[in-house]
Short mmCIF file of C-alpha atoms in Angstrom, two decimals:
data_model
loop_
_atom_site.label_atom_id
_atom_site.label_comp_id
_atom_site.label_asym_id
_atom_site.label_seq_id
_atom_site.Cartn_x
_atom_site.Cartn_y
_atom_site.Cartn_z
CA UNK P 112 33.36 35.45 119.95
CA UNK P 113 33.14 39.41 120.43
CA UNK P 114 33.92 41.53 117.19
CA UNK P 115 35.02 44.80 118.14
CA UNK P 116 35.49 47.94 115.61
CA UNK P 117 38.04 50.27 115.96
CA UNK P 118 39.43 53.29 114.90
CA UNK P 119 41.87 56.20 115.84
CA UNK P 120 43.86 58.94 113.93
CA UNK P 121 47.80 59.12 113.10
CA UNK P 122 49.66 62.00 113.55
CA UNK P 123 48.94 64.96 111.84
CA UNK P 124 51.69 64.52 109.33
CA UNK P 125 50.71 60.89 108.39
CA UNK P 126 46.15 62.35 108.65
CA UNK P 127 44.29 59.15 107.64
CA UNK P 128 41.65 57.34 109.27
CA UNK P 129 42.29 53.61 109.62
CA UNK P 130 39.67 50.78 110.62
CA UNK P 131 40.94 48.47 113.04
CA UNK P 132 39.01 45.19 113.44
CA UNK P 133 39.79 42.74 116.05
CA UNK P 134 37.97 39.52 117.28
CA UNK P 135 38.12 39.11 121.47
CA UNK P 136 38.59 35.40 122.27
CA UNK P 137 38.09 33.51 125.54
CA UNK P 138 41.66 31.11 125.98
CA UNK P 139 40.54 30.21 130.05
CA UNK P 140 38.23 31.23 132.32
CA UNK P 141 37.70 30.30 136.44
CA UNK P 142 40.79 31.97 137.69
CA UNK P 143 40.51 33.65 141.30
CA UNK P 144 41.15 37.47 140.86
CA UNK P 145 44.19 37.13 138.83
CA UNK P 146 46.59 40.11 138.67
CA UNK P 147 49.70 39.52 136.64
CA UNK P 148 51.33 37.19 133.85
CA UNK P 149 54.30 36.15 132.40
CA UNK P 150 54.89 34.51 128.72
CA UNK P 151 57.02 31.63 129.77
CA UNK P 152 59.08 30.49 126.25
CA UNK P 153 57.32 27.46 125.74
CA UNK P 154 54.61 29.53 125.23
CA UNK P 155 53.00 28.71 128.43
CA UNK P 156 51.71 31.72 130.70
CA UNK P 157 52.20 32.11 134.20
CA UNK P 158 49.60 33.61 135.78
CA UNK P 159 49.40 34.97 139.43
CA UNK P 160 46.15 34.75 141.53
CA UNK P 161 45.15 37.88 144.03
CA UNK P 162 44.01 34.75 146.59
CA UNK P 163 48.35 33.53 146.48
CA UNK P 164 48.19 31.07 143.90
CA UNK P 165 50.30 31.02 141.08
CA UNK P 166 48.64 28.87 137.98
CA UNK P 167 50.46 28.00 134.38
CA UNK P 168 47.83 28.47 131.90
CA UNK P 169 48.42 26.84 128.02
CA UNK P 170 47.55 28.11 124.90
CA UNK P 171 44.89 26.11 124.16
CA UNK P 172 43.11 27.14 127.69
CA UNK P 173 44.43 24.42 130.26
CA UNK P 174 44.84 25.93 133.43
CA UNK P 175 47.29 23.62 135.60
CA UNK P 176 47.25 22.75 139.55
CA UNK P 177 48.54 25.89 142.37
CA UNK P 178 51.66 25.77 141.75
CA UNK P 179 53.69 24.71 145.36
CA UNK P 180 56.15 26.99 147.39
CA UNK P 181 54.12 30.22 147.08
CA UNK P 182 55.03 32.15 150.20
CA UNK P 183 52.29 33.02 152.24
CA UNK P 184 50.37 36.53 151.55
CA UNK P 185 47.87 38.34 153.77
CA UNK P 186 44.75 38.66 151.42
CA UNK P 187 42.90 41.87 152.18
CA UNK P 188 41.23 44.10 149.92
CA UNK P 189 44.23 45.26 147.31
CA UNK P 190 46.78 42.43 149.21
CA UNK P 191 47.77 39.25 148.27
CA UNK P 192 49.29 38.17 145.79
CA UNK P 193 50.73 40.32 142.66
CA UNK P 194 52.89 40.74 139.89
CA UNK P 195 54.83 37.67 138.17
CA UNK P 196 58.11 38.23 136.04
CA UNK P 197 60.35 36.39 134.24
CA UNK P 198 64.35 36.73 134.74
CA UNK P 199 65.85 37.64 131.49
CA UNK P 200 68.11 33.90 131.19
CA UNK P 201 65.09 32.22 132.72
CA UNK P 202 65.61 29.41 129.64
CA UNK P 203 68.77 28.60 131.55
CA UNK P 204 68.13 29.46 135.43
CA UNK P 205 64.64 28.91 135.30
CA UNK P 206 64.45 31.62 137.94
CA UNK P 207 60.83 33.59 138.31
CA UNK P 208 60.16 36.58 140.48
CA UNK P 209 56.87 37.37 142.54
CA UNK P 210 55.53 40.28 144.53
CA UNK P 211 53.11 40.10 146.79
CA UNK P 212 51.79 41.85 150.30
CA UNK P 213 53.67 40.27 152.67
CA UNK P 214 52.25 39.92 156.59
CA UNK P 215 53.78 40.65 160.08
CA UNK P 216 51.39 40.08 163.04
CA UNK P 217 48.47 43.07 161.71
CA UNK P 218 50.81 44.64 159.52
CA UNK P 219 52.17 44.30 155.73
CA UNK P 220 54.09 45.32 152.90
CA UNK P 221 54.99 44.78 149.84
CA UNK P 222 57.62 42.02 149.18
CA UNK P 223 59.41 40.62 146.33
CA UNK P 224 60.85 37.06 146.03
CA UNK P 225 62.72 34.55 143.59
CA UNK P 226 63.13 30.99 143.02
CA UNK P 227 63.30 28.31 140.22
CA UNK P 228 60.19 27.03 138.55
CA UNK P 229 60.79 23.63 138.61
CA UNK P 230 57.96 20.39 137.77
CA UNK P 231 54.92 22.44 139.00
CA UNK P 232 56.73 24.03 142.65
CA UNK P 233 59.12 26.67 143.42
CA UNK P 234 62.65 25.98 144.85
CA UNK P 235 64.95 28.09 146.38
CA UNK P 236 62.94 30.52 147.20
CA UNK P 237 64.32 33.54 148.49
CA UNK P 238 63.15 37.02 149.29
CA UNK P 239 64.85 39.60 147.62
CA UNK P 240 63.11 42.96 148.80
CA UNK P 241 61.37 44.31 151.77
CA UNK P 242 59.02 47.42 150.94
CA UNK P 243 59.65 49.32 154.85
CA UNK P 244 58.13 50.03 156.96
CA UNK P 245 55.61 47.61 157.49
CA UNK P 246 52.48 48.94 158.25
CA UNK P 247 48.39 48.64 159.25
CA UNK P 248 45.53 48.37 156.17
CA UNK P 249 45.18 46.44 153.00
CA UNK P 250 45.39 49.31 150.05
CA UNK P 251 48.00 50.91 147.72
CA UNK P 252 50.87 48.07 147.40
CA UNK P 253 51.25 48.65 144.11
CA UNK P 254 52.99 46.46 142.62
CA UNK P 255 54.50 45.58 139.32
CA UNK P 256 57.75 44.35 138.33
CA UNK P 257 60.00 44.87 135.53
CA UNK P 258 63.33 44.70 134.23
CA UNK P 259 65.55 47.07 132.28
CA UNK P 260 67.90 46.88 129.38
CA UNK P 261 70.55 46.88 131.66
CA UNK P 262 69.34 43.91 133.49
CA UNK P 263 68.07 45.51 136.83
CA UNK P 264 64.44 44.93 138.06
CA UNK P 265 62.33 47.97 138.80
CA UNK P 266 59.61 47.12 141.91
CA UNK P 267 56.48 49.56 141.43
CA UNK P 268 55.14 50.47 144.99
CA UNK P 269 52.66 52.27 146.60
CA UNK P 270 52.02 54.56 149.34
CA UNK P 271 50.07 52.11 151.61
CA UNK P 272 47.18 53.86 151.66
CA UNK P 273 48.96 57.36 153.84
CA UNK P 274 48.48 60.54 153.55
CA UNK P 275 50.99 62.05 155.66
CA UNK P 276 53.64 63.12 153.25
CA UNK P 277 55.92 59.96 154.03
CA UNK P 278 55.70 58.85 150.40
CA UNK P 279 58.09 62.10 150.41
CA UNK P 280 60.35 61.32 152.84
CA UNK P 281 63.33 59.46 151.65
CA UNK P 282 64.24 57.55 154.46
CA UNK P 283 61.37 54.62 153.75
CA UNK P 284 60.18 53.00 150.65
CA UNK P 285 56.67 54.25 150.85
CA UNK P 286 55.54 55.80 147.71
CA UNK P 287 58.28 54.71 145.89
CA UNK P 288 60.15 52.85 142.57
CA UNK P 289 62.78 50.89 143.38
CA UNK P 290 65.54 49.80 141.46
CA UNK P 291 67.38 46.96 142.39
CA UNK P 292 69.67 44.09 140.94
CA UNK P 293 68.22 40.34 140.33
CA UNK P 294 70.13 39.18 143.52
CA UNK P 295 68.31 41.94 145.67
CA UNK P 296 71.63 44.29 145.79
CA UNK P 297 72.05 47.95 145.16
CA UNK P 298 73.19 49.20 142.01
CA UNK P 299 76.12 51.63 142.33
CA UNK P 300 74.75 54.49 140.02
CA UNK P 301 71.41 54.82 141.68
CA UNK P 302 70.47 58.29 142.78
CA UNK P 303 70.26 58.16 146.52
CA UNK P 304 73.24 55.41 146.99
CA UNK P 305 75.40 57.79 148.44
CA UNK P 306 72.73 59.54 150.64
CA UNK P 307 72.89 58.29 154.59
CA UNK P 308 69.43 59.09 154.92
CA UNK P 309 67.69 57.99 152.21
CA UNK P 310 66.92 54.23 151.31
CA UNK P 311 69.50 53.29 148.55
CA UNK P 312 67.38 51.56 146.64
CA UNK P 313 64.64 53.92 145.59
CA UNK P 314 64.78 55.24 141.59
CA UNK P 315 62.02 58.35 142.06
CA UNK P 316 59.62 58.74 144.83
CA UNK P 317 56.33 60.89 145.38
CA UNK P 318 53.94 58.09 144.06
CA UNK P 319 50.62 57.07 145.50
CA UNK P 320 50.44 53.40 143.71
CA UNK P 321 51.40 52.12 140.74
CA UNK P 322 50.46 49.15 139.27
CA UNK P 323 51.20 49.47 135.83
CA UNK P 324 54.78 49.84 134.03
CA UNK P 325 56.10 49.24 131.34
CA UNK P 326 59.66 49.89 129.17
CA UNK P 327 59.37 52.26 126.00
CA UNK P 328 60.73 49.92 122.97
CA UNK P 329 63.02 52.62 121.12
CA UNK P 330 64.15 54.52 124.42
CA UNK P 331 64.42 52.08 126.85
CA UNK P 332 62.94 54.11 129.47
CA UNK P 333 60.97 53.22 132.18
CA UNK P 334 56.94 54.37 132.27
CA UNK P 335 54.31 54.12 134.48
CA UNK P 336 50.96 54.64 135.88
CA UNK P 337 50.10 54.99 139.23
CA UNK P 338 46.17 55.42 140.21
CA UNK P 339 44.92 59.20 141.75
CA UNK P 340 42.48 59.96 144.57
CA UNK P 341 39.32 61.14 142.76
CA UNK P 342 40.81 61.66 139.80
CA UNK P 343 44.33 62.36 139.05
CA UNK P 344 45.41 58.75 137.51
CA UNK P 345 49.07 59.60 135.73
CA UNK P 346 51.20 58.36 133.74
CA UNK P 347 55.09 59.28 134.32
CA UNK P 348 58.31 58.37 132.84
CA UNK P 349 60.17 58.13 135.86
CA UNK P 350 63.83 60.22 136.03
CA UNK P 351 66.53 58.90 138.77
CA UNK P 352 65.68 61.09 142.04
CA UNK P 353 62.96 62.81 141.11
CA UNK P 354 59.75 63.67 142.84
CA UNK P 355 56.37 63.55 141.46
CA UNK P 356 54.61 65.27 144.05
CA UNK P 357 51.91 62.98 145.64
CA UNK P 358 50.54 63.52 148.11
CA UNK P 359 51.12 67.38 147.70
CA UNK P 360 50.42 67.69 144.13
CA UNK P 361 47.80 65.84 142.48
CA UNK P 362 44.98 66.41 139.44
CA UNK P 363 42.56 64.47 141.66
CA UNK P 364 41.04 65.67 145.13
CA UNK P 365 41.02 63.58 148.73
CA UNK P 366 38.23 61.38 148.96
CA UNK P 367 36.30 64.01 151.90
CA UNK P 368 36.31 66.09 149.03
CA UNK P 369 39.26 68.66 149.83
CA UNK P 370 41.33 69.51 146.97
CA UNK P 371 44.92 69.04 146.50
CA UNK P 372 46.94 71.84 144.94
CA UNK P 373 47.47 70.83 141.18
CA UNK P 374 50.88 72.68 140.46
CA UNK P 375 53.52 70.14 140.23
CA UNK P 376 56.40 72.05 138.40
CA UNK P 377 55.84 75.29 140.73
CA UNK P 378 56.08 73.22 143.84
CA UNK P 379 59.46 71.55 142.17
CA UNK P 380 57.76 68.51 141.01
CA UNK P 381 57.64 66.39 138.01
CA UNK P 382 54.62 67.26 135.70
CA UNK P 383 52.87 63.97 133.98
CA UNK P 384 53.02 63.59 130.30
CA UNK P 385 49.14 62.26 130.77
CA UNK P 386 46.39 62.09 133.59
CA UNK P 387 42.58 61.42 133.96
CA UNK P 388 40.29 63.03 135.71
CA UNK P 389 37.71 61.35 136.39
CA UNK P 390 39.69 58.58 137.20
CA UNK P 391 39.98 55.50 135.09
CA UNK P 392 41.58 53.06 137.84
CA UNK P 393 44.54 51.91 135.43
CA UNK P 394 46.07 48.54 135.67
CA UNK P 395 48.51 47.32 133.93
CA UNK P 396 50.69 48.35 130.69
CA UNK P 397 52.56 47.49 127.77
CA UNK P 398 53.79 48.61 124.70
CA UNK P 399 52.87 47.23 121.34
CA UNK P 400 55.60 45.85 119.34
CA UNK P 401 53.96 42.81 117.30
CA UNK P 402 53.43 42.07 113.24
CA UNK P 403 49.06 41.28 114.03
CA UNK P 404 48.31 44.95 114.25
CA UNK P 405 50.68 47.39 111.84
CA UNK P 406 48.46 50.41 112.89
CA UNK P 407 49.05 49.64 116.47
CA UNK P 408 52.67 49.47 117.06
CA UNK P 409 54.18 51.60 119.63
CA UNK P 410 51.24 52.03 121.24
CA UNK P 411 50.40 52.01 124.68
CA UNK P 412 48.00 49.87 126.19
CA UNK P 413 46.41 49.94 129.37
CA UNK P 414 43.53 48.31 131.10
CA UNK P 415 41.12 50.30 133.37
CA UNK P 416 39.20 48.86 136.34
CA UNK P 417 36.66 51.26 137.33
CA UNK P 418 36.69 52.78 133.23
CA UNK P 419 35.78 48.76 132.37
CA UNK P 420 37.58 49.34 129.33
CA UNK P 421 41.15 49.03 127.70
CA UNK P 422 42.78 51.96 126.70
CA UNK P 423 45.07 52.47 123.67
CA UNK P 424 47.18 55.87 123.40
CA UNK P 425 49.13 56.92 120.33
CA UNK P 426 52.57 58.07 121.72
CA UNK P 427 55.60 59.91 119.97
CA UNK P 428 58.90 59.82 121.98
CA UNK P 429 57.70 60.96 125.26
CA UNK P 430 54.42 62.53 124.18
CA UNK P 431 51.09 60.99 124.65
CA UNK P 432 49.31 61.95 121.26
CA UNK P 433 45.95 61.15 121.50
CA UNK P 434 43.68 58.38 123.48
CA UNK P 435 41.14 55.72 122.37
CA UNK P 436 39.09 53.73 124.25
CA UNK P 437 38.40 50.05 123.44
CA UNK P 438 36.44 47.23 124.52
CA UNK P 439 34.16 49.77 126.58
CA UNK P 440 31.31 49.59 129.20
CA UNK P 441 32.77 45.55 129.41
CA UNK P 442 34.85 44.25 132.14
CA UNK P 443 37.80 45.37 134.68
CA UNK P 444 40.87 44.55 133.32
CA UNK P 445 43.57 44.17 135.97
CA UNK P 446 46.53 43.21 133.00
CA UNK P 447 47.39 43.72 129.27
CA UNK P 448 50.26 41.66 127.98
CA UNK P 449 52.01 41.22 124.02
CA UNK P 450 52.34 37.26 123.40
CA UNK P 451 54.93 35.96 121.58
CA UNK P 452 52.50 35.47 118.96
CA UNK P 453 52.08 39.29 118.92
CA UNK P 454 48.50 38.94 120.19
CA UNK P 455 47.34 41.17 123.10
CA UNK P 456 46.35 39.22 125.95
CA UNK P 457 44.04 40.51 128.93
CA UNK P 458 43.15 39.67 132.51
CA UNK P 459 39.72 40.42 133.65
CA UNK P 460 39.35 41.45 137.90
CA UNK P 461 36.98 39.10 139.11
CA UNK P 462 36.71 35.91 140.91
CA UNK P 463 35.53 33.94 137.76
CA UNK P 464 38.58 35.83 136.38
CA UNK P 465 39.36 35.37 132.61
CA UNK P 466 42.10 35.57 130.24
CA UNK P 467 41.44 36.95 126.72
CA UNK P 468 43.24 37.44 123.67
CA UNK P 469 42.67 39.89 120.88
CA UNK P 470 43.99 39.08 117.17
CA UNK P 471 43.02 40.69 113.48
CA UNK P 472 39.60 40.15 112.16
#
């Protein structure tokens, strides 16, 4: 057992400085690269694994059998398979949701299907979104899923790894959020519905890849993260039909070194509220809403692969107050997750992958 001290500072008109003390438990350890859970009611977790196995993990540490009726992934370097969700009357439908890269002879793209969770398999399976085009490499799928207030699922994506300006162009899915309904239709008050040239399903576009998001408590917004060249990692609060400028604004330069022009707002795009430069390599998200840690509520919590650390900002409506970095120098964590027993839960990135759980000391 890891003791960890913390501490951070509340707004200005609240100045104190609180201690935070939390103990870091191990609940299960040998998973293969896992990427994303899911708090099943029973208190069960559903946990997906980068290699395309899906696992349900207990409390106490039990991690079960592959689950059967995964469809088939192409594993390759950020591929395979992703993000897990829950649909919002899964205690009567018993209806799950997956994303995952999904092949086509040498090419991919990211995919998202559904099916019931029944006695250890899936049934019914059924895919429910196609990222398109297809296309060549094994990077920048995103891909998180999440649903609304209103019911619909937003599908994170990424840009595939191009740098040509089609995460831009409306008339594909690259670079985009999409908004869709649990069935895989099109909402009739999304932005671009009406638009013959533009994919009716996207919410905002101009991303590079996001694989964290999460849905502000009190507002019932939609934010993200999406990850930066070198540098540039931002967090947005995505608006219906709005750009955010990648690849032709960016707080991070190419990889060969040449810079990208950091104006977003001049060039008609949407600034960030946040960013990080260098980059942190942010993975997952979620707000805290739980009784175990008073001082921490309505924060937002992050993990970081390439910071090895998890990242807790103070935020006030759609302000990002001030940072804090926990758990540092430690491991990569690919996902942060509330419990219903208002414990945080983490994913570590590796292929002895872990799942831990901070409470109160």
């Amino acid at each position: 057992m890891l003791l960890i001290y913390s501490s951070f500072i509340l707004p200005a008109a609240q100045a104190q400085r609180i201690q935070t003390e939390f103990d870091v438990r191990l609940v299960a350890e040998g998973l293969q690269f896992p990427w994303g859970m899911a708090f099943m009611p029973d208190g069960n977790i559903l946990i997906t694994e980068k290699i395309g196995q899906l696992r349900i993990v207990t409390p106490n540490g039990r991690i079960s059998d592959p689950i059967k009726g995964v469809p088939a992934v192409l594993v390759q370097q950020q591929g395979g398979l992703l993000d897990v969700a829950l649909d919002p009357g899964f205690s009567k439908n018993r209806l799950i949701y997956l994303s995952y890269s999904e092949p086509e002879g040498s090419k991919a793209s990211t995919a998202v299907a559904r099916a019931e969770l029944n006695n250890g398999s899936l049934e019914k399976l059924r895919v429910i979104f196609r990222q398109w085009p297809k296309t060549e490499g094994g990077v920048h799928f995103g891909s998180r899923l999440i649903f609304s207030p209103d019911g619909n699922l937003f599908i994170t994506l990424g840009d595939r790894g191009d740098q040509m300006e089609e995460a831009q162009r409306l008339g594909n899915h690259i670079g985009k959020i999409i908004r869709i309904r649990p069935d895989g239709t099109v909402p009739s008050d999304n932005p671009f519905v009406n638009d013959p040239k533009a994919k009716p399903e996207i919410w905002s576009y101009g991303h590079r890849s996001v694989q964290g998001a999460a849905i502000h408590p009190k507002t019932g917004e939609l934010w993200i993260h999406e990850h930066g060249p070198k540098g540039g990692d931002e967090i947005n609060i995505p608006q219906p039909g709005k750009n955010y400028g990648w690849p032709m604004a960016s707080y991070g330069n190419h990889y060969n070194g040449v810079p990208i022009k950091n104006e977003h707002a001049s060039q008609g795009f949407e600034e960030p509220i946040h960013y990080w430069t260098p980059s942190i390599a942010p993975s997952g998200m979620v707000f805290y809403t739980g009784k175990q840690f008073p001082g921490w509520r309505d924060s937002l919590f992050i993990g970081a692969l390439a910071g090895r650390h998890l990242v807790r900002l103070s935020t006030d409506n759609k302000q990002v107050l001030n940072e804090e970095r926990l758990l540092t120098n430690t491991l990569r964590f690919r996902d942060v997750e509330q419990g219903p027993d208002d414990a945080l839960y983490l994913l570590t990135d590796e292929e002895n992958g872990k799942l831990l759980k901070l409470t109160p000391k």
